Short mmCIF file of C-alpha atoms and ligand atoms in Angstrom, two decimals:
data_model
loop_
_atom_site.label_atom_id
_atom_site.label_comp_id
_atom_site.label_asym_id
_atom_site.label_seq_id
_atom_site.Cartn_x
_atom_site.Cartn_y
_atom_site.Cartn_z
CA MET A 304 -0.14 0.04 -0.03
CA SER A 305 1.15 3.82 -0.73
CA SER A 306 2.04 5.84 2.19
CA PRO A 307 -0.73 8.27 3.15
CA VAL A 308 1.98 10.57 4.23
CA TRP A 309 1.88 13.94 2.00
CA HIS A 310 5.54 15.64 2.81
CA PRO A 311 6.53 19.13 2.71
CA PHE A 312 7.49 20.90 -0.48
CA THR A 313 7.35 17.72 -2.23
CA GLN A 314 5.69 17.00 -5.77
CA HIS A 315 4.94 13.02 -5.02
CA ALA A 316 4.99 12.01 -8.66
CA LEU A 317 8.10 13.21 -9.15
CA THR A 318 9.66 11.23 -5.86
CA PRO A 319 8.42 7.79 -5.80
CA GLU A 320 9.61 6.73 -2.17
CA PHE A 321 11.64 8.30 0.25
CA PRO A 322 15.07 6.80 2.44
CA VAL A 323 12.91 5.79 5.83
CA VAL A 324 15.73 7.12 8.61
CA SER A 325 15.85 5.52 12.02
CA ARG A 326 18.89 7.47 14.09
CA GLY A 327 20.50 10.26 14.32
CA GLU A 328 24.12 11.18 15.40
CA GLY A 329 26.24 13.99 14.83
CA VAL A 330 26.41 14.47 11.43
CA TRP A 331 24.95 11.23 10.24
CA LEU A 332 21.42 9.92 9.91
CA GLU A 333 21.02 6.16 9.90
CA THR A 334 18.39 4.77 6.90
CA ASP A 335 17.20 2.02 5.35
CA LYS A 336 19.08 2.42 2.21
CA GLY A 337 22.88 3.68 4.39
CA ARG A 338 23.88 6.24 6.12
CA LEU A 339 22.93 9.58 5.02
CA LEU A 340 25.93 12.50 6.13
CA ASP A 341 23.22 15.46 6.87
CA ALA A 342 25.34 18.63 5.13
CA ILE A 343 21.98 20.78 5.24
CA SER A 344 21.60 20.00 9.30
CA SER A 345 17.97 18.59 8.25
CA TRP A 346 16.69 21.90 6.97
CA TRP A 347 18.52 24.02 9.02
CA VAL A 348 17.72 23.19 12.47
CA ILE A 349 20.48 21.51 13.73
CA THR A 350 23.71 23.73 15.42
CA HIS A 351 25.63 20.83 17.60
CA GLY A 352 24.52 17.42 15.71
CA HIS A 353 22.51 14.94 15.93
CA ARG A 354 21.48 14.44 19.56
CA HIS A 355 23.30 16.25 21.75
CA PRO A 356 23.86 14.10 25.02
CA ARG A 357 22.96 17.07 27.21
CA ILE A 358 20.05 18.36 25.21
CA VAL A 359 18.57 14.39 25.10
CA ALA A 360 19.28 14.08 28.74
CA ALA A 361 17.72 17.53 29.20
CA ILE A 362 14.12 16.15 27.50
CA LYS A 363 14.20 12.77 29.56
CA ALA A 364 14.57 15.00 32.71
CA GLN A 365 11.77 17.36 31.32
CA ALA A 366 9.65 14.50 29.78
CA ASP A 367 9.77 12.89 33.65
CA GLN A 368 8.32 16.16 35.52
CA LEU A 369 5.88 17.72 32.94
CA ASP A 370 4.79 17.53 29.76
CA GLN A 371 2.56 20.23 29.10
CA ALA A 372 0.84 22.82 30.81
CA ILE A 373 -0.84 25.87 29.51
CA PHE A 374 0.78 28.77 29.36
CA ALA A 375 -2.09 31.99 29.80
CA ASN A 376 -2.68 30.78 33.05
CA LEU A 377 0.83 29.50 34.46
CA THR A 378 3.74 30.05 33.72
CA HIS A 379 7.10 27.76 34.58
CA GLN A 380 10.31 27.21 35.00
CA PRO A 381 12.09 25.93 31.74
CA ALA A 382 10.21 29.24 30.32
CA GLU A 383 11.51 31.09 32.89
CA ASP A 384 15.05 29.76 32.60
CA VAL A 385 15.21 30.43 28.45
CA ALA A 386 13.24 33.82 28.47
CA ARG A 387 16.11 35.06 30.78
CA GLY A 388 19.08 33.65 29.40
CA LEU A 389 17.94 34.59 25.78
CA ILE A 390 17.41 38.04 27.09
CA GLU A 391 21.34 37.75 28.13
CA ILE A 392 22.61 36.79 25.08
CA ALA A 393 20.59 38.61 22.30
CA PRO A 394 21.19 42.37 20.67
CA ARG A 395 21.05 44.98 23.30
CA GLY A 396 17.13 46.58 24.20
CA LEU A 397 14.77 43.39 24.15
CA SER A 398 12.97 42.66 26.97
CA HIS A 399 10.61 40.53 26.38
CA VAL A 400 10.17 37.25 25.15
CA PHE A 401 7.17 35.20 23.15
CA TYR A 402 7.49 31.94 22.56
CA SER A 403 5.72 30.03 19.76
CA ASP A 404 6.24 26.64 18.02
CA SER A 405 8.15 27.39 14.55
CA GLY A 406 9.62 29.96 12.71
CA SER A 407 7.20 31.20 10.79
CA THR A 408 4.73 31.48 14.05
CA SER A 409 7.39 33.63 15.83
CA VAL A 410 7.17 35.53 12.42
CA GLU A 411 3.61 35.84 12.07
CA VAL A 412 3.78 36.97 16.21
CA ALA A 413 6.74 39.85 14.91
CA LEU A 414 4.51 41.22 12.16
CA LYS A 415 1.36 41.12 14.46
CA MET A 416 3.29 43.25 17.79
CA ALA A 417 4.38 45.41 14.93
CA LEU A 418 0.85 46.17 14.54
CA GLY A 419 -0.34 45.95 17.49
CA PHE A 420 2.45 48.36 18.49
CA TRP A 421 1.51 50.84 16.19
CA ASN A 422 -2.41 50.36 16.27
CA ASN A 423 -1.76 51.81 20.20
CA GLN A 424 0.28 55.33 18.77
CA ILE A 425 -1.52 58.07 17.63
CA LYS A 426 -0.71 58.12 13.92
CA PRO A 427 -1.16 54.38 13.69
CA ARG A 428 0.90 53.06 10.81
CA THR A 429 0.34 49.41 8.93
CA ARG A 430 2.40 48.81 6.23
CA ILE A 431 5.58 46.27 6.16
CA ILE A 432 8.55 46.64 3.96
CA ALA A 433 10.49 43.02 3.25
CA LEU A 434 13.24 42.83 0.63
CA GLU A 435 12.51 41.28 -2.79
CA HIS A 436 13.48 37.59 -2.68
CA ALA A 437 12.83 37.05 1.14
CA TYR A 438 11.83 33.95 2.94
CA HIS A 439 9.92 34.48 6.57
CA GLY A 440 7.96 31.47 6.40
CA ASP A 441 4.59 29.61 4.72
CA THR A 442 1.69 30.91 6.59
CA VAL A 443 -0.50 33.69 5.00
CA GLY A 444 0.87 36.53 6.71
CA THR A 445 4.91 34.78 6.29
CA MET A 446 4.78 34.66 2.54
CA SER A 447 3.03 38.03 1.68
CA ALA A 448 6.42 39.16 3.47
CA GLY A 449 8.54 36.97 1.68
CA ALA A 450 8.92 36.95 -2.18
CA ARG A 451 6.13 36.28 -4.43
CA GLY A 452 6.79 33.03 -7.32
CA VAL A 453 5.81 29.75 -7.98
CA PHE A 454 5.14 28.94 -4.28
CA THR A 455 2.78 32.08 -3.62
CA THR A 456 0.57 32.04 -6.83
CA PRO A 457 -2.08 30.42 -5.94
CA TYR A 458 -2.46 31.51 -2.77
CA ALA A 459 -1.95 35.04 -3.85
CA PRO A 460 -5.48 36.58 -3.17
CA LEU A 461 -5.19 36.35 0.36
CA LEU A 462 -1.62 37.99 0.18
CA PHE A 463 -1.64 41.17 1.75
CA ASP A 464 0.87 43.91 0.08
CA VAL A 465 3.92 44.89 1.46
CA VAL A 466 6.73 47.38 0.18
CA ARG A 467 9.05 45.31 -1.64
CA LEU A 468 12.65 46.78 -1.34
CA PRO A 469 14.70 45.84 -4.38
CA PHE A 470 17.82 43.10 -2.79
CA PRO A 471 20.92 44.78 -1.89
CA HIS A 472 22.82 43.61 -5.19
CA ALA A 473 26.69 44.41 -4.35
CA GLY A 474 27.37 48.43 -6.39
CA ARG A 475 23.73 48.71 -6.09
CA GLU A 476 22.85 49.16 -2.33
CA GLN A 477 22.19 52.86 -2.58
CA GLU A 478 19.23 51.94 -4.35
CA THR A 479 17.70 49.67 -1.37
CA LEU A 480 18.63 52.33 0.99
CA ASP A 481 17.35 55.44 -0.98
CA MET A 482 13.84 53.11 -1.26
CA LEU A 483 13.83 52.76 1.98
CA LYS A 484 14.09 56.07 3.03
CA VAL A 485 11.27 56.70 0.93
CA ALA A 486 9.58 53.89 2.47
CA ALA A 487 9.76 54.09 5.83
CA ARG A 488 8.69 57.48 6.44
CA ASP A 489 5.13 56.22 7.34
CA ALA A 490 5.68 52.32 7.18
CA ALA A 491 5.06 50.26 10.30
CA ALA A 492 8.14 48.03 10.18
CA LEU A 493 10.85 46.29 8.03
CA ILE A 494 11.21 42.85 8.32
CA VAL A 495 14.32 40.92 6.59
CA GLU A 496 16.64 38.23 7.26
CA PRO A 497 20.27 39.83 8.49
CA LEU A 498 23.11 39.31 6.43
CA ILE A 499 21.84 36.19 3.91
CA LEU A 500 18.31 36.09 2.70
CA GLY A 501 18.21 31.51 2.62
CA ALA A 502 15.16 30.29 0.87
CA GLY A 503 15.47 33.22 -1.68
CA GLY A 504 18.95 31.46 -2.34
CA MET A 505 21.51 31.98 -0.01
CA LEU A 506 21.98 35.30 -1.01
CA MET A 507 24.72 37.31 1.07
CA TYR A 508 25.03 41.47 1.69
CA PRO A 509 27.95 42.58 4.17
CA PRO A 510 27.09 43.95 8.09
CA GLU A 511 26.95 47.42 6.46
CA VAL A 512 24.24 47.64 4.33
CA LEU A 513 21.81 45.63 7.35
CA ARG A 514 23.63 48.47 9.47
CA ALA A 515 22.44 51.50 6.89
CA LEU A 516 18.84 50.12 6.87
CA ALA A 517 18.40 49.55 10.60
CA ILE A 518 19.89 53.27 10.89
CA ILE A 519 17.22 54.20 7.74
CA CYS A 520 14.56 52.65 10.14
CA ARG A 521 15.38 54.39 13.36
CA ARG A 522 15.28 58.18 12.00
CA ASN A 523 11.66 57.29 10.35
CA SER A 524 10.47 55.60 13.88
CA THR A 525 10.38 52.34 11.48
CA LEU A 526 10.17 49.64 13.61
CA PHE A 527 12.89 46.85 12.44
CA ILE A 528 12.05 43.13 12.55
CA SER A 529 15.34 40.85 13.06
CA ASP A 530 14.20 37.18 11.13
CA GLU A 531 17.44 35.25 12.61
CA VAL A 532 15.16 32.51 12.30
CA MET A 533 18.03 30.92 10.17
CA THR A 534 20.85 33.06 11.13
CA GLY A 535 20.27 32.91 14.60
CA PHE A 536 22.80 30.62 17.19
CA GLY A 537 26.08 31.22 15.35
CA ARG A 538 25.03 30.44 12.00
CA THR A 539 26.89 33.10 10.56
CA GLY A 540 29.79 33.00 12.92
CA THR A 541 28.69 35.61 15.16
CA LEU A 542 25.95 34.42 18.02
CA PHE A 543 23.35 36.29 15.82
CA ALA A 544 23.93 38.06 12.92
CA CYS A 545 22.76 41.31 13.96
CA LYS A 546 25.42 41.35 16.44
CA GLN A 547 28.26 41.70 13.14
CA ALA A 548 26.41 45.27 11.79
CA GLY A 549 26.68 46.69 16.01
CA VAL A 550 22.72 46.42 14.92
CA SER A 551 19.58 46.51 18.05
CA PRO A 552 16.49 45.74 16.47
CA ASP A 553 12.81 46.60 17.57
CA ILE A 554 11.69 42.25 16.84
CA LEU A 555 13.91 39.25 16.82
CA CYS A 556 12.34 35.83 15.83
CA LEU A 557 14.57 33.18 16.98
CA ALA A 558 14.16 29.01 16.27
CA LYS A 559 14.84 26.52 14.46
CA GLY A 560 18.56 26.50 15.99
CA LEU A 561 16.43 27.54 19.65
CA THR A 562 17.01 23.93 20.84
CA GLY A 563 20.04 22.88 18.89
CA GLY A 564 17.37 21.96 16.59
CA SER A 565 16.38 18.80 18.69
CA LEU A 566 12.18 19.93 19.16
CA PRO A 567 9.99 22.61 18.03
CA LEU A 568 9.98 26.02 19.43
CA ALA A 569 10.15 29.63 18.35
CA ALA A 570 10.98 32.57 20.47
CA THR A 571 10.41 36.16 19.65
CA LEU A 572 12.25 39.02 21.17
CA CYS A 573 11.23 43.02 21.69
CA THR A 574 12.01 46.16 23.08
CA PRO A 575 9.76 47.78 26.47
CA GLU A 576 7.65 49.81 24.03
CA ILE A 577 6.68 47.45 22.02
CA PHE A 578 5.60 45.47 25.55
CA GLU A 579 4.39 48.65 26.95
CA ALA A 580 2.44 49.40 24.12
CA HIS A 581 0.21 46.59 24.92
CA TYR A 582 0.06 47.03 28.46
CA SER A 583 -2.94 48.56 29.94
CA GLN A 584 -5.77 47.98 32.14
CA ASP A 585 -8.02 47.99 28.81
CA ARG A 586 -8.26 44.69 27.64
CA SER A 587 -8.46 45.22 24.17
CA ARG A 588 -4.78 46.23 23.72
CA THR A 589 -4.04 42.38 24.49
CA PHE A 590 -1.31 40.85 22.75
CA PHE A 591 -4.08 38.06 21.08
CA HIS A 592 -1.68 35.83 19.93
CA SER A 593 -1.36 31.93 21.40
CA SER A 594 -1.29 28.67 20.60
CA SER A 595 -1.70 24.93 22.30
CA PHE A 596 1.58 24.27 23.00
CA THR A 597 2.90 27.84 23.47
CA ALA A 598 6.90 27.43 25.44
CA ASN A 599 6.30 23.33 26.03
CA PRO A 600 7.84 22.44 28.91
CA ILE A 601 9.79 20.04 27.14
CA ALA A 602 10.66 21.73 24.46
CA CYS A 603 12.36 24.64 27.22
CA ALA A 604 13.84 22.15 28.41
CA ALA A 605 15.60 21.63 25.25
CA ALA A 606 16.45 25.10 24.81
CA ARG A 607 17.66 25.61 28.32
CA ALA A 608 20.27 22.49 27.38
CA ASN A 609 20.91 24.44 24.39
CA LEU A 610 22.11 27.66 26.32
CA GLU A 611 23.87 25.67 28.58
CA ILE A 612 25.87 24.12 25.80
CA TRP A 613 26.87 27.66 24.59
CA ARG A 614 27.73 28.71 28.27
CA ASP A 615 30.38 25.63 28.51
CA GLU A 616 31.23 24.55 25.42
CA PRO A 617 33.83 25.85 23.15
CA VAL A 618 30.56 26.40 20.29
CA MET A 619 32.10 29.89 18.89
CA GLU A 620 35.26 28.43 18.05
CA ARG A 621 33.69 25.28 15.98
CA ILE A 622 32.07 27.84 14.47
CA THR A 623 35.53 29.74 13.53
CA ALA A 624 37.22 26.34 12.12
CA LEU A 625 33.67 25.61 10.68
CA GLY A 626 33.92 28.91 8.46
CA ALA A 627 37.69 28.05 7.78
CA MET A 628 37.19 24.53 6.26
CA GLN A 629 34.66 25.67 3.76
CA GLU A 630 36.50 28.47 2.92
CA GLU A 631 39.42 26.17 1.78
CA ARG A 632 37.47 23.81 0.26
CA LEU A 633 35.49 26.55 -1.70
CA GLU A 634 39.04 27.50 -2.96
CA ARG A 635 38.99 24.53 -5.36
CA PHE A 636 35.51 26.13 -7.06
CA ARG A 637 36.67 29.21 -7.28
CA GLY A 638 37.78 30.15 -11.27
CA ASP A 639 36.49 26.44 -12.58
CA PRO A 640 33.73 28.04 -14.74
CA ARG A 641 31.44 25.04 -13.80
CA PHE A 642 30.46 27.04 -10.83
CA SER A 643 29.86 30.73 -10.12
CA ASN A 644 29.10 33.46 -7.24
CA VAL A 645 31.32 30.87 -4.89
CA ARG A 646 30.27 32.32 -1.59
CA ARG A 647 30.41 32.53 2.22
CA GLN A 648 28.76 34.26 5.13
CA GLY A 649 30.25 32.51 8.38
CA THR A 650 29.19 28.62 8.35
CA ILE A 651 27.21 28.96 5.58
CA ALA A 652 28.57 27.74 1.60
CA ALA A 653 27.54 28.21 -1.43
CA LEU A 654 27.97 28.69 -5.20
CA ASP A 655 25.59 27.87 -8.13
CA LEU A 656 26.51 25.54 -10.56
CA THR A 657 26.71 26.67 -14.22
CA VAL A 658 23.41 25.16 -15.99
CA ALA A 659 21.29 26.39 -19.13
CA ASP A 660 18.15 27.01 -16.98
CA PRO A 661 18.55 27.53 -13.40
CA GLY A 662 14.73 28.34 -13.03
CA TYR A 663 13.30 26.01 -9.89
CA LEU A 664 10.59 24.47 -12.07
CA ALA A 665 13.62 23.41 -14.85
CA GLY A 666 14.23 20.51 -11.79
CA ILE A 667 17.86 20.57 -11.97
CA GLY A 668 17.81 21.33 -7.69
CA PRO A 669 15.88 17.65 -7.31
CA LYS A 670 17.95 15.85 -9.68
CA LEU A 671 21.01 17.22 -7.58
CA SER A 672 19.27 16.22 -4.65
CA ALA A 673 18.96 12.16 -6.16
CA PHE A 674 22.64 12.69 -7.31
CA PHE A 675 23.87 13.69 -4.02
CA LEU A 676 21.54 11.10 -1.94
CA ASP A 677 22.70 8.12 -4.28
CA ARG A 678 26.36 9.02 -2.75
CA GLY A 679 25.43 9.54 0.73
CA ILE A 680 25.04 13.53 1.18
CA LEU A 681 21.66 15.02 2.00
CA LEU A 682 22.10 17.96 -0.03
CA ARG A 683 18.81 19.96 -1.13
CA PRO A 684 20.25 22.78 -3.98
CA LEU A 685 17.58 26.15 -4.44
CA GLY A 686 17.61 25.39 -8.10
CA ASN A 687 21.07 25.36 -9.19
CA THR A 688 22.27 27.19 -6.07
CA ILE A 689 24.15 23.95 -3.99
CA TYR A 690 25.01 24.98 -0.39
CA VAL A 691 26.84 23.50 2.36
CA MET A 692 25.13 23.98 5.91
CA PRO A 693 26.44 21.44 7.93
CA PRO A 694 26.34 20.82 11.98
CA TYR A 695 29.45 22.61 13.57
CA GLY A 696 30.89 19.44 14.89
CA ILE A 697 31.33 18.20 11.19
CA THR A 698 35.13 17.05 11.14
CA ALA A 699 37.42 18.30 7.79
CA ALA A 700 37.30 14.52 6.05
CA GLU A 701 33.33 14.63 7.00
CA LEU A 702 33.10 18.03 4.70
CA ASP A 703 35.48 16.21 2.34
CA LEU A 704 32.72 13.64 1.16
CA VAL A 705 30.66 17.14 0.84
CA TYR A 706 33.21 18.83 -1.49
CA ASP A 707 34.01 15.87 -3.59
CA ALA A 708 30.19 14.77 -4.03
CA ILE A 709 29.69 18.42 -5.25
CA ALA A 710 32.85 18.30 -7.81
CA ALA A 711 31.76 15.22 -8.84
CA ALA A 712 27.51 16.79 -10.16
CA GLY A 713 29.81 19.43 -11.61
CA ALA A 714 31.49 17.02 -13.53
CA LYS A 715 28.25 15.40 -14.03
CA PHE A 716 25.67 18.12 -14.67
CA THR A 717 27.48 21.24 -16.77
C1 PLP B 58 12.89 28.99 8.41
C2 PLP B 58 12.78 29.63 7.68
C3 PLP B 58 11.74 30.59 8.56
C4 PLP B 58 9.93 29.64 9.14
O1 PLP B 58 10.61 28.85 9.86
P1 PLP B 58 9.60 27.44 10.35
O2 PLP B 58 9.89 27.11 11.73
O3 PLP B 58 9.91 26.83 8.84
O4 PLP B 58 8.33 27.63 10.08
C5 PLP B 58 10.73 31.59 8.48
N1 PLP B 58 12.53 32.82 8.46
C6 PLP B 58 13.44 32.13 7.90
C7 PLP B 58 14.43 33.17 7.35
C8 PLP B 58 13.34 30.68 7.92
O5 PLP B 58 15.02 30.61 7.00
#
């Protein structure tokens, strides 16, 4: 019997079967078809490696104490500890932590916080500004902020309009900044993925541009929302991408790496001004958002263990070492005509395969994925953009396996 499971972002007509994964350890996933090297951190969530012992132990211990509790009427220690821990390490100026369950919901919460803030001002603002090629999630609100294309066409009638800034391509950054200067005058918020746009194709821009965007927002009282769902927890070489640019956002979205990638949990951090705009004897000013599993205690315990790992282990050293290892291995592809745009931001490396039709629907991405899967490497190119985003604990020899497979793909597909 064929499986009743409907997989995400999957064209089932073209993907007849899936390896069954049964175990994870470090960078490896064991499946019924053999071992896979997880070079994309299982969709960008795994930071330290699969099943870090401290996170596993924390999950087990918490499951023995409290599984789930309503978070509107009650609080619990894991959630309190994680919130305090996050405020300590987050960019300066953030004072409150709102929990949810996924990156998409953390962004929905951010957008609602921004609108809620402005709704309680004398001159309300409602418009959102976002970047070309942005990705902020797959719910209706986050799709609205994200780039429009084949992924959103059927849902277009439901999406709200945003002001779209051109991506700050090298040499054309001023265009983006000039457009923001006009748009920010009466906008509620700008939302960005700091330093690197992930799903849009691993497009990178420098900290100076991020800083310039934030400064324009500040001058115009436009809220600055940093979607660090992917970049948070070290991906770009610093704990948060914003820190590299000396930027303090008004709202910060975190998810993927928050639990080390072990369990779903998200957090939206905000400034005292945003919290206080909702703080009132008037119940109509309440922040009306919740989900059943807000601040699930087991997920919070995993996040607390993750924060302890960041405190106690040389995670930043591993990140710096991984960045250097990635850079060394990218070197052989620079100047190779079969590849272009060889680039890196912290632990994330990316390069574009030279093909006649790089469009998403041209299907080079799935062909490449299948090619890598055959070689025991889990990679999931975005069209012709191959990227390597492994867990931080990957060894040099393991990373070589990934890059040898990429070189082989270059030989086969160009
Ligand atoms: C993955 C991602 C999201 C959505 O997170 P989910 O947990 O998949 O809902 C939002 N923003 C960015 C930048 C992401 O990379």
